[in-house]
Tab-separated table of C-alpha atoms in Angstrom:
chain	number	residue	atom	x	y	z
L	123	MET	CA	-22.332	-11.804	60.539
L	124	ARG	CA	-22.938	-15.043	58.305
L	125	LEU	CA	-23.262	-14.407	54.667
L	126	CYS	CA	-24.312	-16.922	51.538
L	127	PHE	CA	-22.498	-15.712	48.596
L	128	LEU	CA	-23.916	-17.467	45.137
L	129	VAL	CA	-21.322	-17.464	42.748
L	130	GLU	CA	-21.207	-18.974	39.296
L	131	GLU	CA	-18.062	-20.736	37.660
L	132	HIS	CA	-17.762	-17.893	35.176
L	133	TYR	CA	-16.682	-15.510	38.263
L	134	ARG	CA	-14.558	-18.265	40.419
L	135	HIS	CA	-11.486	-16.184	40.108
L	136	ASP	CA	-12.637	-12.832	39.503
L	137	GLY	CA	-11.644	-10.055	41.726
L	138	MET	CA	-15.171	-9.339	42.106
L	139	PRO	CA	-16.570	-10.963	44.514
L	140	ASN	CA	-13.896	-12.885	45.664
L	141	GLU	CA	-11.979	-9.857	47.030
L	142	VAL	CA	-15.194	-8.854	48.977
L	143	ILE	CA	-15.132	-12.427	50.446
L	144	GLY	CA	-11.630	-12.095	51.564
L	145	GLN	CA	-12.533	-8.351	53.006
L	146	LEU	CA	-15.539	-9.841	54.837
L	147	THR	CA	-13.831	-12.812	56.264
L	148	ALA	CA	-10.715	-10.931	57.393
L	149	TRP	CA	-13.051	-8.603	59.337
L	150	GLY	CA	-14.366	-11.769	61.233
L	151	HIS	CA	-17.698	-12.733	59.267
L	152	ARG	CA	-18.547	-15.926	58.179
L	153	VAL	CA	-19.225	-16.217	54.462
L	154	ASP	CA	-20.719	-19.426	52.619
L	155	VAL	CA	-20.032	-19.891	48.977
L	156	VAL	CA	-22.702	-21.811	47.168
L	157	ARG	CA	-21.818	-22.216	43.449
L	158	PRO	CA	-25.337	-23.020	41.674
L	159	GLY	CA	-24.206	-23.765	38.426
L	160	GLY	CA	-22.188	-26.902	39.478
L	161	SER	CA	-23.946	-28.060	42.440
L	162	LEU	CA	-26.680	-30.550	43.001
L	163	LEU	CA	-29.080	-28.239	44.987
L	164	ARG	CA	-31.642	-29.814	47.271
L	165	MET	CA	-33.969	-27.229	46.957
L	166	THR	CA	-36.068	-28.095	49.924
L	167	GLU	CA	-33.120	-27.574	52.266
L	168	VAL	CA	-30.592	-25.303	50.976
L	169	VAL	CA	-32.460	-22.584	52.096
L	170	ASP	CA	-32.650	-22.853	55.721
L	171	THR	CA	-34.349	-19.836	57.305
L	172	GLY	CA	-32.114	-17.920	59.741
L	173	ALA	CA	-29.189	-20.122	58.794
L	174	HIS	CA	-28.068	-16.677	57.066
L	175	ASP	CA	-28.016	-12.791	57.812
L	176	ALA	CA	-28.181	-12.282	53.934
L	177	TRP	CA	-27.871	-13.690	50.538
L	178	VAL	CA	-25.635	-11.984	48.131
L	179	LEU	CA	-25.676	-13.028	44.104
L	180	LYS	CA	-22.834	-12.854	41.760
L	181	THR	CA	-24.037	-14.632	38.489
L	182	VAL	CA	-24.597	-14.415	35.012
L	183	SER	CA	-27.725	-13.522	33.843
L	184	GLY	CA	-28.987	-17.098	32.396
L	185	GLY	CA	-27.575	-18.870	35.111
L	186	PRO	CA	-29.570	-20.532	37.831
L	187	GLY	CA	-28.302	-18.343	41.091
L	188	LEU	CA	-31.319	-15.872	40.487
L	189	THR	CA	-33.876	-18.853	41.089
L	190	LEU	CA	-31.967	-19.813	44.076
L	191	LEU	CA	-31.927	-16.345	45.654
L	192	GLU	CA	-35.544	-15.684	44.689
L	193	ALA	CA	-35.855	-18.865	46.830
L	194	ALA	CA	-34.164	-17.435	49.576
L	195	ALA	CA	-36.518	-14.005	49.428
L	196	ALA	CA	-39.523	-16.299	49.167
L	197	ALA	CA	-38.394	-17.437	52.750
L	198	GLY	CA	-38.347	-14.070	53.990
L	199	LEU	CA	-34.260	-14.036	53.810
L	200	THR	CA	-32.604	-10.488	52.792
L	201	THR	CA	-31.005	-10.492	49.515
L	202	VAL	CA	-28.268	-8.392	48.033
L	203	ASN	CA	-29.824	-6.843	45.693
L	204	ASP	CA	-33.534	-7.073	45.947
L	205	ALA	CA	-34.304	-10.392	44.223
L	206	ARG	CA	-37.228	-8.807	42.546
L	207	SER	CA	-35.179	-5.916	41.740
L	208	ILE	CA	-32.280	-8.047	40.038
L	209	ARG	CA	-35.128	-9.564	37.864
L	210	GLY	CA	-36.267	-6.492	36.821
L	211	VAL	CA	-32.741	-5.581	35.421
L	212	ARG	CA	-31.674	-8.635	34.184
L	213	ASP	CA	-34.366	-9.007	31.780
L	214	LYS	CA	-33.737	-6.382	29.267
L	215	ALA	CA	-37.074	-6.131	27.725
L	216	LEU	CA	-38.792	-5.765	31.060
L	217	ALA	CA	-36.236	-3.372	32.109
L	218	ALA	CA	-37.142	-1.195	29.274
L	219	ALA	CA	-40.952	-1.174	30.052
L	220	ILE	CA	-40.121	-0.405	33.559
L	221	GLY	CA	-37.822	2.332	33.158
L	222	ARG	CA	-39.483	4.422	30.373
L	223	GLY	CA	-42.577	4.139	32.039
L	224	ARG	CA	-41.109	5.696	34.960
L	225	GLY	CA	-39.003	8.456	32.940
L	226	LEU	CA	-35.659	7.207	32.348
L	227	PRO	CA	-34.023	8.234	29.261
L	228	LEU	CA	-33.934	4.892	27.372
L	229	PRO	CA	-34.142	4.120	23.622
L	230	PRO	CA	-37.412	2.667	22.126
L	231	THR	CA	-37.038	-0.742	22.863
L	232	TYR	CA	-38.635	-3.820	20.482
L	233	ALA	CA	-38.963	-7.269	21.709
L	234	VAL	CA	-39.074	-10.602	19.808
L	235	ALA	CA	-39.471	-14.246	20.849
L	236	ARG	CA	-38.194	-15.273	17.289
L	237	PRO	CA	-35.620	-13.475	14.968
L	238	GLU	CA	-37.649	-13.396	11.990
L	239	SER	CA	-40.118	-10.860	13.851
L	240	LEU	CA	-37.581	-8.214	13.612
L	241	ARG	CA	-38.556	-7.676	9.850
L	242	GLU	CA	-41.466	-5.883	11.167
L	243	ILE	CA	-39.446	-3.069	12.748
L	244	PRO	CA	-39.710	-0.154	10.272
L	245	ALA	CA	-36.770	0.943	8.124
L	246	ALA	CA	-36.477	4.180	9.320
L	247	GLU	CA	-35.540	3.054	12.930
L	248	TYR	CA	-32.263	1.687	11.415
L	249	PRO	CA	-29.325	1.327	11.871
L	250	LEU	CA	-30.639	-1.032	14.990
L	251	VAL	CA	-28.488	-2.729	18.139
L	252	VAL	CA	-29.658	-6.166	18.497
L	253	LYS	CA	-28.972	-8.106	21.654
L	254	PRO	CA	-30.170	-11.015	23.702
L	255	ALA	CA	-32.675	-9.931	26.342
L	256	ASP	CA	-30.931	-11.821	29.070
L	257	GLY	CA	-27.329	-10.791	27.732
L	258	SER	CA	-24.376	-9.437	29.887
L	259	SER	CA	-20.763	-8.471	29.002
L	260	GLY	CA	-21.711	-7.641	25.600
L	261	ARG	CA	-22.230	-10.963	24.482
L	262	ALA	CA	-24.045	-11.254	21.165
L	263	VAL	CA	-24.510	-7.515	20.435
L	264	HIS	CA	-24.858	-6.796	16.725
L	265	LEU	CA	-25.122	-3.153	15.076
L	266	VAL	CA	-27.375	-3.598	11.950
L	267	SER	CA	-27.373	-0.814	9.496
L	268	SER	CA	-30.390	-2.023	7.272
L	269	PRO	CA	-33.122	-4.849	6.702
L	270	GLU	CA	-30.959	-6.414	4.004
L	271	ARG	CA	-27.889	-6.779	6.718
L	272	LEU	CA	-30.783	-8.117	9.136
L	273	GLU	CA	-31.597	-10.958	6.731
L	274	THR	CA	-27.996	-12.189	6.813
L	275	LEU	CA	-27.862	-12.091	10.786
L	276	LEU	CA	-30.792	-14.089	11.027
L	277	PRO	CA	-29.200	-17.399	11.246
L	278	VAL	CA	-26.745	-16.080	13.710
L	279	LEU	CA	-29.822	-15.210	16.041
L	280	VAL	CA	-31.471	-18.294	16.096
L	281	GLY	CA	-31.038	-20.182	19.528
L	282	GLU	CA	-30.371	-16.719	21.499
L	283	GLY	CA	-33.891	-16.627	23.072
L	284	MET	CA	-35.778	-13.240	23.408
L	285	LEU	CA	-34.040	-10.509	21.625
L	286	ILE	CA	-34.489	-6.710	22.029
L	287	ALA	CA	-34.148	-4.338	19.582
L	288	GLN	CA	-33.243	-0.504	19.564
L	289	PRO	CA	-32.044	2.105	17.364
L	290	TYR	CA	-28.430	3.091	17.695
L	291	VAL	CA	-27.837	6.022	19.394
L	292	PRO	CA	-24.722	8.190	17.844
L	293	ASN	CA	-22.218	8.921	20.122
L	294	SER	CA	-18.332	9.415	20.492
L	295	GLY	CA	-17.398	5.836	20.725
L	296	THR	CA	-17.112	5.563	24.153
L	297	ASP	CA	-19.667	4.599	27.267
L	298	ILE	CA	-19.729	5.946	30.714
L	299	LYS	CA	-20.209	3.524	33.150
L	300	VAL	CA	-21.603	4.599	36.060
L	301	TYR	CA	-20.884	2.275	39.566
L	302	ALA	CA	-23.146	2.742	42.525
L	303	VAL	CA	-22.222	1.388	45.667
L	304	GLY	CA	-22.792	2.684	49.582
L	305	GLY	CA	-24.405	5.927	48.791
L	306	GLU	CA	-21.727	6.928	46.258
L	307	LEU	CA	-21.589	6.932	42.626
L	308	PHE	CA	-18.437	6.941	40.511
L	309	ALA	CA	-18.062	7.313	36.936
L	310	THR	CA	-15.599	5.806	34.407
L	311	GLU	CA	-15.052	6.072	30.713
L	312	ARG	CA	-14.555	3.097	28.365
L	313	CYS	CA	-14.781	1.927	24.642
L	314	SER	CA	-18.207	0.891	23.787
L	315	PRO	CA	-18.580	-2.638	22.837
L	316	LEU	CA	-20.143	-1.994	19.423
L	317	HIS	CA	-16.534	0.180	18.513
L	318	PRO	CA	-13.577	-1.658	20.236
L	319	ASP	CA	-10.446	0.332	20.139
L	320	PRO	CA	-7.559	-1.206	22.096
L	321	ALA	CA	-5.915	1.955	22.785
L	322	VAL	CA	-8.949	3.250	24.721
L	323	ARG	CA	-8.555	2.091	28.122
L	324	GLU	CA	-11.016	2.329	31.113
L	325	ARG	CA	-10.488	5.386	33.092
L	326	ARG	CA	-12.018	7.407	36.272
L	327	VAL	CA	-13.879	10.331	34.574
L	328	PRO	CA	-15.822	13.346	36.632
L	329	LEU	CA	-19.211	12.858	36.769
L	330	SER	CA	-21.454	15.592	35.809
L	331	SER	CA	-24.831	16.407	37.554
L	332	GLU	CA	-27.051	15.377	34.997
L	333	VAL	CA	-25.290	11.974	34.616
L	334	ALA	CA	-25.365	11.601	38.482
L	335	ALA	CA	-29.055	12.334	38.650
L	336	ILE	CA	-29.913	9.749	35.759
L	337	ALA	CA	-27.836	7.234	37.583
L	338	ALA	CA	-28.970	7.970	41.229
L	339	GLN	CA	-32.812	7.815	39.770
L	340	VAL	CA	-32.015	4.482	38.031
L	341	GLY	CA	-31.681	2.810	41.509
L	342	ALA	CA	-34.475	4.242	42.791
L	343	VAL	CA	-36.932	3.189	39.825
L	344	TYR	CA	-35.392	-0.839	39.929
L	345	GLY	CA	-34.839	-0.812	43.458
L	346	LEU	CA	-31.202	-1.358	43.473
L	347	ASP	CA	-28.501	-0.776	45.751
L	348	LEU	CA	-25.125	-1.971	44.513
L	349	TYR	CA	-25.403	-1.453	40.551
L	350	GLY	CA	-23.779	-0.183	37.294
L	351	VAL	CA	-25.598	2.050	34.790
L	352	ASP	CA	-24.155	2.191	31.239
L	353	VAL	CA	-24.849	5.953	29.446
L	354	LEU	CA	-24.076	7.096	25.956
L	355	LEU	CA	-23.989	10.850	25.391
L	356	GLY	CA	-26.483	11.457	22.252
L	357	PRO	CA	-27.345	14.039	20.335
L	358	ASP	CA	-30.492	14.609	22.882
L	359	GLY	CA	-28.794	13.833	26.069
L	360	PRO	CA	-27.329	11.150	27.965
L	361	VAL	CA	-29.566	7.753	27.181
L	362	VAL	CA	-29.440	4.520	29.583
L	363	VAL	CA	-28.824	1.716	27.556
L	364	ASP	CA	-27.675	-1.097	30.235
L	365	VAL	CA	-28.262	-1.295	34.056
L	366	ASN	CA	-26.074	-4.263	35.699
L	367	ASP	CA	-26.996	-5.795	39.438
L	368	PHE	CA	-23.260	-6.308	41.085
L	369	PRO	CA	-21.103	-5.018	38.405
L	370	SER	CA	-17.182	-5.231	38.457
L	371	PHE	CA	-16.818	-2.172	40.349
L	372	ARG	CA	-13.554	-1.529	37.972
L	373	GLN	CA	-11.890	1.865	38.916
L	374	VAL	CA	-13.765	2.204	42.124
L	375	PRO	CA	-11.341	3.390	45.197
L	376	ASP	CA	-10.955	0.496	47.516
L	377	ALA	CA	-13.650	-0.968	45.788
L	378	ALA	CA	-13.448	-4.276	47.718
L	379	ALA	CA	-13.977	-2.583	51.388
L	380	ARG	CA	-16.638	-0.230	49.788
L	381	VAL	CA	-18.785	-2.908	48.734
L	382	ALA	CA	-18.145	-5.295	51.521
L	383	ARG	CA	-19.196	-2.654	53.969
L	384	ALA	CA	-22.398	-2.158	51.876
L	385	VAL	CA	-23.286	-5.722	51.869
L	386	LEU	CA	-22.943	-5.533	55.864
L	387	GLY	CA	-25.099	-2.390	56.117
L	388	LEU	CA	-27.941	-3.667	53.785
L	389	ALA	CA	-27.479	-7.027	55.484
L	390	ARG	CA	-28.162	-4.976	59.109
L	391	ALA	CA	-30.915	-3.061	57.602
L	392	GLY	CA	-32.778	-5.963	56.526
L	393	GLY	CA	-32.570	-5.126	52.862
L	394	GLY	CA	-32.268	-1.838	50.525
L	395	ALA	CA	-33.843	0.298	48.113
L	396	THR	CA	-37.464	-0.489	46.564
L	397	ALA	CA	-38.966	0.602	43.502
L	398	VAL	CA	-40.794	4.173	43.636
L	399	PRO	CA	-43.218	5.336	41.651
L	400	ALA	CA	-41.584	8.280	39.198
L	401	THR	CA	-44.062	10.655	40.726
L	402	ALA	CA	-42.461	10.283	43.977
L	403	PRO	CA	-39.149	12.248	45.256
L	404	LEU	CA	-36.231	10.556	44.609
L	405	PRO	CA	-33.366	10.005	46.593
L	406	VAL	CA	-29.724	13.188	45.875
L	407	SER	CA	-26.299	13.249	45.392
L	408	ALA	CA	-23.377	13.426	43.133
L	409	ALA	CA	-19.690	13.742	43.929
L	410	PRO	CA	-17.646	14.491	40.727
L	411	ALA	CA	-14.568	13.327	42.367
L	412	PRO	CA	-15.490	11.091	45.550
L	413	ALA	CA	-12.491	11.262	48.449
L	414	PRO	CA	-10.649	7.792	49.187
L	415	ALA	CA	-12.392	5.351	51.253
L	416	PRO	CA	-12.068	5.668	54.899
L	417	ALA	CA	-10.403	2.656	56.686
L	418	PRO	CA	-12.229	-0.453	56.868
L	419	ALA	CA	-14.483	-0.580	59.632
L	420	PRO	CA	-14.654	-3.738	62.163
L	421	ALA	CA	-17.028	-6.527	62.033
L	422	THR	CA	-18.822	-4.762	65.001
L	423	THR	CA	-19.223	-1.422	63.668
L	424	ALA	CA	-20.319	-1.631	60.394
L	425	ALA	CA	-23.272	0.919	59.825
L	426	PRO	CA	-26.557	0.804	57.518
L	427	VAL	CA	-26.106	2.108	54.242
L	428	THR	CA	-28.580	4.649	52.640
L	429	LEU	CA	-28.539	6.472	49.472
L	430	PRO	CA	-29.308	10.138	50.532
L	431	TYR	CA	-30.062	11.668	46.638
L	432	THR	CA	-32.696	13.955	45.941
L	433	LEU	CA	-33.033	14.239	42.531
L	434	PRO	CA	-34.935	16.336	39.660
L	435	LEU	CA	-37.870	14.835	37.958
L	436	SER	CA	-37.050	16.348	34.572
L	437	ILE	CA	-33.609	15.480	33.385
L	438	PRO	CA	-32.292	18.616	31.173
L	439	ALA	CA	-30.755	18.042	28.069
L	440	GLN	CA	-26.970	17.905	27.346
L	441	SER	CA	-25.148	19.595	24.520
L	442	PRO	CA	-24.753	17.292	21.523
L	443	PRO	CA	-21.253	14.862	21.428
L	444	ALA	CA	-19.502	14.640	18.357
L	445	GLN	CA	-21.254	11.919	15.814
L	446	ILE	CA	-19.649	8.983	14.565
L	447	SER	CA	-20.215	6.895	11.589
L	448	ALA	CA	-21.016	3.130	12.794
L	449	ALA	CA	-19.374	0.394	11.193
L	450	ALA	CA	-22.837	-1.235	10.218
L	451	GLY	CA	-23.174	-4.947	10.971
L	452	ASP	CA	-20.513	-5.034	13.292
L	453	THR	CA	-20.550	-7.753	15.906
L	454	VAL	CA	-18.989	-8.413	19.311
């Protein structure tokens, strides 16, 4: 197969996607790499219908790569993930509206075009987590303890574009990161960006059926095939605080081969998941400790990937975790 990877400078030396590209090449596939942030793009010619079996995006949220991916999709080409689905999660304000409207456990979300509009949020909602609507990798995330603290932060927020604000969810100081690839879910525990602790290293953890159901529902709601979900275990149960298309897949066993097989399957299938209404049956599966990946398939035998999950539509509450006192005003 011939694939086109859109990779921005930010990820030029990252294992993901470079190891995936290397794996696909080793299996005999042709992979063209385009760096949309550092190239002059002739948009009328760069998307040559039929030249590639699929286009794959690994770029920062605010970069030009998504525009090029959308151009490929508009020309009828297969994209991984679906270009519209990527747009739906990279805009965090849009993602919050879609997710809460379809039953995902997301915190209430405010969106503002100007930082001073945050003053209108009721004091009862504090402490708040404020971050750019197009942010990624923990950039410019602020824990705001009070309206007074907000006033001192407003000059810092100027120039960040659209912002979102959400009531802080008390938690243990660690996030559960769930990775979805090739119909399997993998969970890791890592330090929250609001409570950085160098002593806490990311590690694989068992995946509860409750969190697995939520993670699989995220893929169905947003129409994603390769993705990551950040979950906090709050006093009222799990809460989704972020969704990423094409994450790092850290701690996933044999990640490069798994992602490569998933890309091939989606390319052969002509795309993957599509968003479904909250009332429709959702796809089912949850494996607390997935078995090691099978040996890499030859280029001629990779099979299409599907997500074989069926989920409950109502997610039961989980027993409250230990709460922490937030260091208000922290910035990462």
